[in-house]
Amino acid sequence: MSKSAFITGVTGQDGSYLAELLLSKGYTVHGLLRRSSSFNTERIDHIYQGPEEAQRSFILHYGDLSDGVALVNLLRDVRPDEIYNLGAQSHVRVSFSTPLYTSDVTGLSTVRLLEAVRASGIDTRLYQASSSEMFGTSPPPQNEKTPFHPRSPYGCAKAFGYWTTVNYREAYGLFAVNGILFNHESPRRGETFVTRKISRAVARIKAGLQDCLYLGNLNAVRDWGYAPEYVEAMWRMLQCNEPDDYVVATGEAATVKQFLELAFSHVDLDWTEFVRYDPSYERPSEVNALIGDASKAQEKLSWKPSVRVQELARIMVDADVALLAAGLSGQNVRVSA
Ligand code: NAP
Ligand code: F7E
């Protein structure tokens, strides 16, 4: 019997890579799809299987993390062996504009899903997408023992989700784990996160479609890894004999400025000629430096990243240049995030 998995956030960056990984391992994958007035399945269209297909291994279900009853019903029907809770309002800057919504969808939804597991009475394992944002002001390097001091509604919501997951493990013996993932990027990264905003702008500036790029704080330090490698770590956490929590990171740091240098120089451009400052991209409180120590994941999960920031910047710029050449990149929209 092949295993089955249920992924919330299947249409997102990580959800799409995780679905591919699990399908390649022979899983039947069920994904939670939220209703949108426009198409939101771009990242998974290439693996979509319609209801007319006889033997489907990838099945989408309409639902929403804010609807706890729908979650109970879905889990009762699907009875997955593994659950990956990746759905979230995941943008830190936006969380300052929508603090209650973010607390609900990113924070409270974790308890909704855990209660749905209990209410449906299924025997399953659950992965919670926790975040390095929970560390906030705690100085780097950060590991599983580093105290949390979140700096945004998003970070606070993730800290709630983290502790709820630990509590359900301790109180009810659920196999529930936290992956504390540091920033991870890819050509599928949302266009308003800083790395993708940069790689997309580089491609458009090189093609003569855009004059400049507006950014906020260029001095923030981040530990940027490659998303397809990080979803492998999620899966490994659920294959262990005992549930536990793990930091997933490269251990290497770069500033936003250094990422700009890597991305622009890859197509022989000087970033200082194109980047302008816009204070609206600053956050009311910023996380200055995140650099992860993933030695526990390396030791217990035999997980080790291979893509570092220079290669990552090249992968992302090359992908955006190719998208543009294929006529697939959107208009020159300027969104406040
Ligand atoms: P992402 O690309 O922003 O994807 C978020 C997913 O959540 C999308 O599928 C989105 O659906 C879905 N979603 C949002 N609101 C929902 C709701 N109310 N009900 C159901 N689904 C909802 O995020 P990601 O980068 O893949 O990250 C995956 C998870 O890891 C998130 O929980 C994120 O907070 C966390 N995380 C990410 C990083 C990182 O660096 N990427 C690091 C640490 C933790 P739509 O497509 O319809 O919007
Ligand atoms: O910002 C600075 C910004 O939005 C990175 C999410 O996946 O990782 C992500 O959160 C840095 C920050 O990612 C712009 O101030 C400058 O210091 O790409 P970001 P993030 O906030 O680190 C964590 C681990 C998650 O869990 C989150 O879900 O870049 N920055 N100028 C900018 N950032 C953005 N977005 N836009 C700018 O114009």
Coordinates of C-alpha atoms and ligand atoms in Angstrom, one line a residue, residues 8-17 32-36 38-41 43 63-67 71 85-91 101 104-106 109 127-133 154 158 179-185 188-190 193 223-225 227 230 234 248, ligand 1:
T8 CA -2.0 22.6 3.2
G9 CA -0.4 25.4 1.2
V10 CA 0.0 23.1 -1.8
T11 CA -0.2 26.0 -4.2
G12 CA 2.7 27.8 -2.6
Q13 CA 6.4 27.6 -3.2
D14 CA 7.1 24.8 -0.7
G15 CA 3.9 23.0 -1.2
S16 CA 4.5 22.6 -5.0
Y17 CA 8.1 21.2 -4.4
L32 CA -5.9 21.9 0.2
L33 CA -6.9 24.5 -2.4
R34 CA -8.4 27.8 -1.3
R35 CA -10.9 29.5 -3.5
S36 CA -9.6 32.5 -5.4
S38 CA -8.2 34.3 -10.1
F39 CA -6.1 31.2 -10.9
N40 CA -3.8 30.3 -8.0
T41 CA -2.6 26.9 -9.2
R43 CA 3.0 26.3 -9.4
G63 CA -11.1 24.3 1.7
D64 CA -9.6 26.9 3.9
L65 CA -7.5 26.9 7.0
S66 CA -9.9 29.3 8.6
D67 CA -12.7 26.6 8.3
L71 CA -10.7 20.4 7.9
N85 CA 0.9 22.2 7.4
L86 CA 2.5 24.7 5.0
G87 CA -0.5 27.0 4.5
A88 CA -0.1 30.5 5.9
Q89 CA -0.2 34.3 5.3
S90 CA 3.6 34.1 5.0
H91 CA 4.6 37.7 4.2
Y101 CA -5.9 37.9 9.8
D104 CA -5.8 33.6 12.6
V105 CA -4.5 31.9 9.4
T106 CA -0.9 31.5 10.3
S109 CA -5.0 27.4 12.1
Y127 CA 4.7 18.5 10.1
Q128 CA 4.3 22.2 11.2
A129 CA 6.0 24.8 9.1
S130 CA 7.7 26.9 11.8
S131 CA 10.0 29.7 11.0
S132 CA 13.3 31.4 11.9
E133 CA 11.3 34.6 12.2
Y154 CA 3.8 36.8 11.5
K158 CA 4.4 31.2 14.1
G179 CA 10.7 22.3 11.1
I180 CA 12.2 25.7 12.0
L181 CA 13.2 26.7 8.5
F182 CA 15.4 29.6 7.6
N183 CA 14.7 31.6 4.4
H184 CA 14.6 29.4 1.4
E185 CA 14.0 30.6 -2.2
R188 CA 8.9 29.6 -7.6
R189 CA 9.3 32.1 -4.7
G190 CA 6.5 34.7 -4.5
F193 CA 9.8 38.4 -1.3
D223 CA 20.6 32.7 5.6
W224 CA 19.2 31.9 2.1
G225 CA 18.8 28.3 1.0
A227 CA 13.6 25.4 -1.4
Y230 CA 14.4 22.1 2.2
M234 CA 10.4 18.1 6.0
V248 CA 17.0 23.8 8.7
Ligands
NAP1 P1 3.9 30.7 0.2 O1 4.5 30.5 -1.1 O2 3.4 32.1 0.6 O3 2.6 29.7 0.2 C1 1.6 29.9 1.2 C2 0.5 28.9 0.9 O4 -0.5 29.0 1.9 C3 -0.2 29.1 -0.4 O5 -0.5 27.8 -1.0 C4 -1.5 29.8 0.0 O6 -2.5 29.7 -1.0 C5 -1.8 29.1 1.3 N1 -2.8 29.8 2.1 C6 -2.7 31.1 2.5 N2 -3.8 31.4 3.2 C7 -4.6 30.3 3.3 C8 -5.8 29.9 3.9 N3 -6.5 30.8 4.6 N4 -6.3 28.6 3.8 C9 -5.6 27.7 3.0 N5 -4.4 28.0 2.5 C10 -3.9 29.2 2.6 O7 4.8 30.1 1.3 P2 6.1 29.2 1.3 O8 7.3 30.0 1.0 O9 5.8 28.0 0.4 O10 6.2 28.7 2.8 C11 5.5 27.5 3.2 C12 5.3 27.6 4.7 O11 6.5 27.7 5.4 C13 4.5 28.8 5.2 O12 3.8 28.4 6.3 C14 5.6 29.8 5.6 O13 5.1 30.7 6.6 C15 6.6 28.8 6.1 N6 8.0 29.3 6.0 C16 8.5 29.7 4.9 C17 9.9 30.0 4.8 C18 10.5 30.5 3.5 O14 11.6 31.0 3.5 N7 9.9 30.2 2.3 C19 10.7 29.9 5.9 C20 10.1 29.5 7.1 C21 8.8 29.1 7.2 P3 -2.7 30.7 -2.2 O15 -1.7 30.1 -3.3 O16 -4.1 30.5 -2.6 O17 -2.2 32.0 -1.8

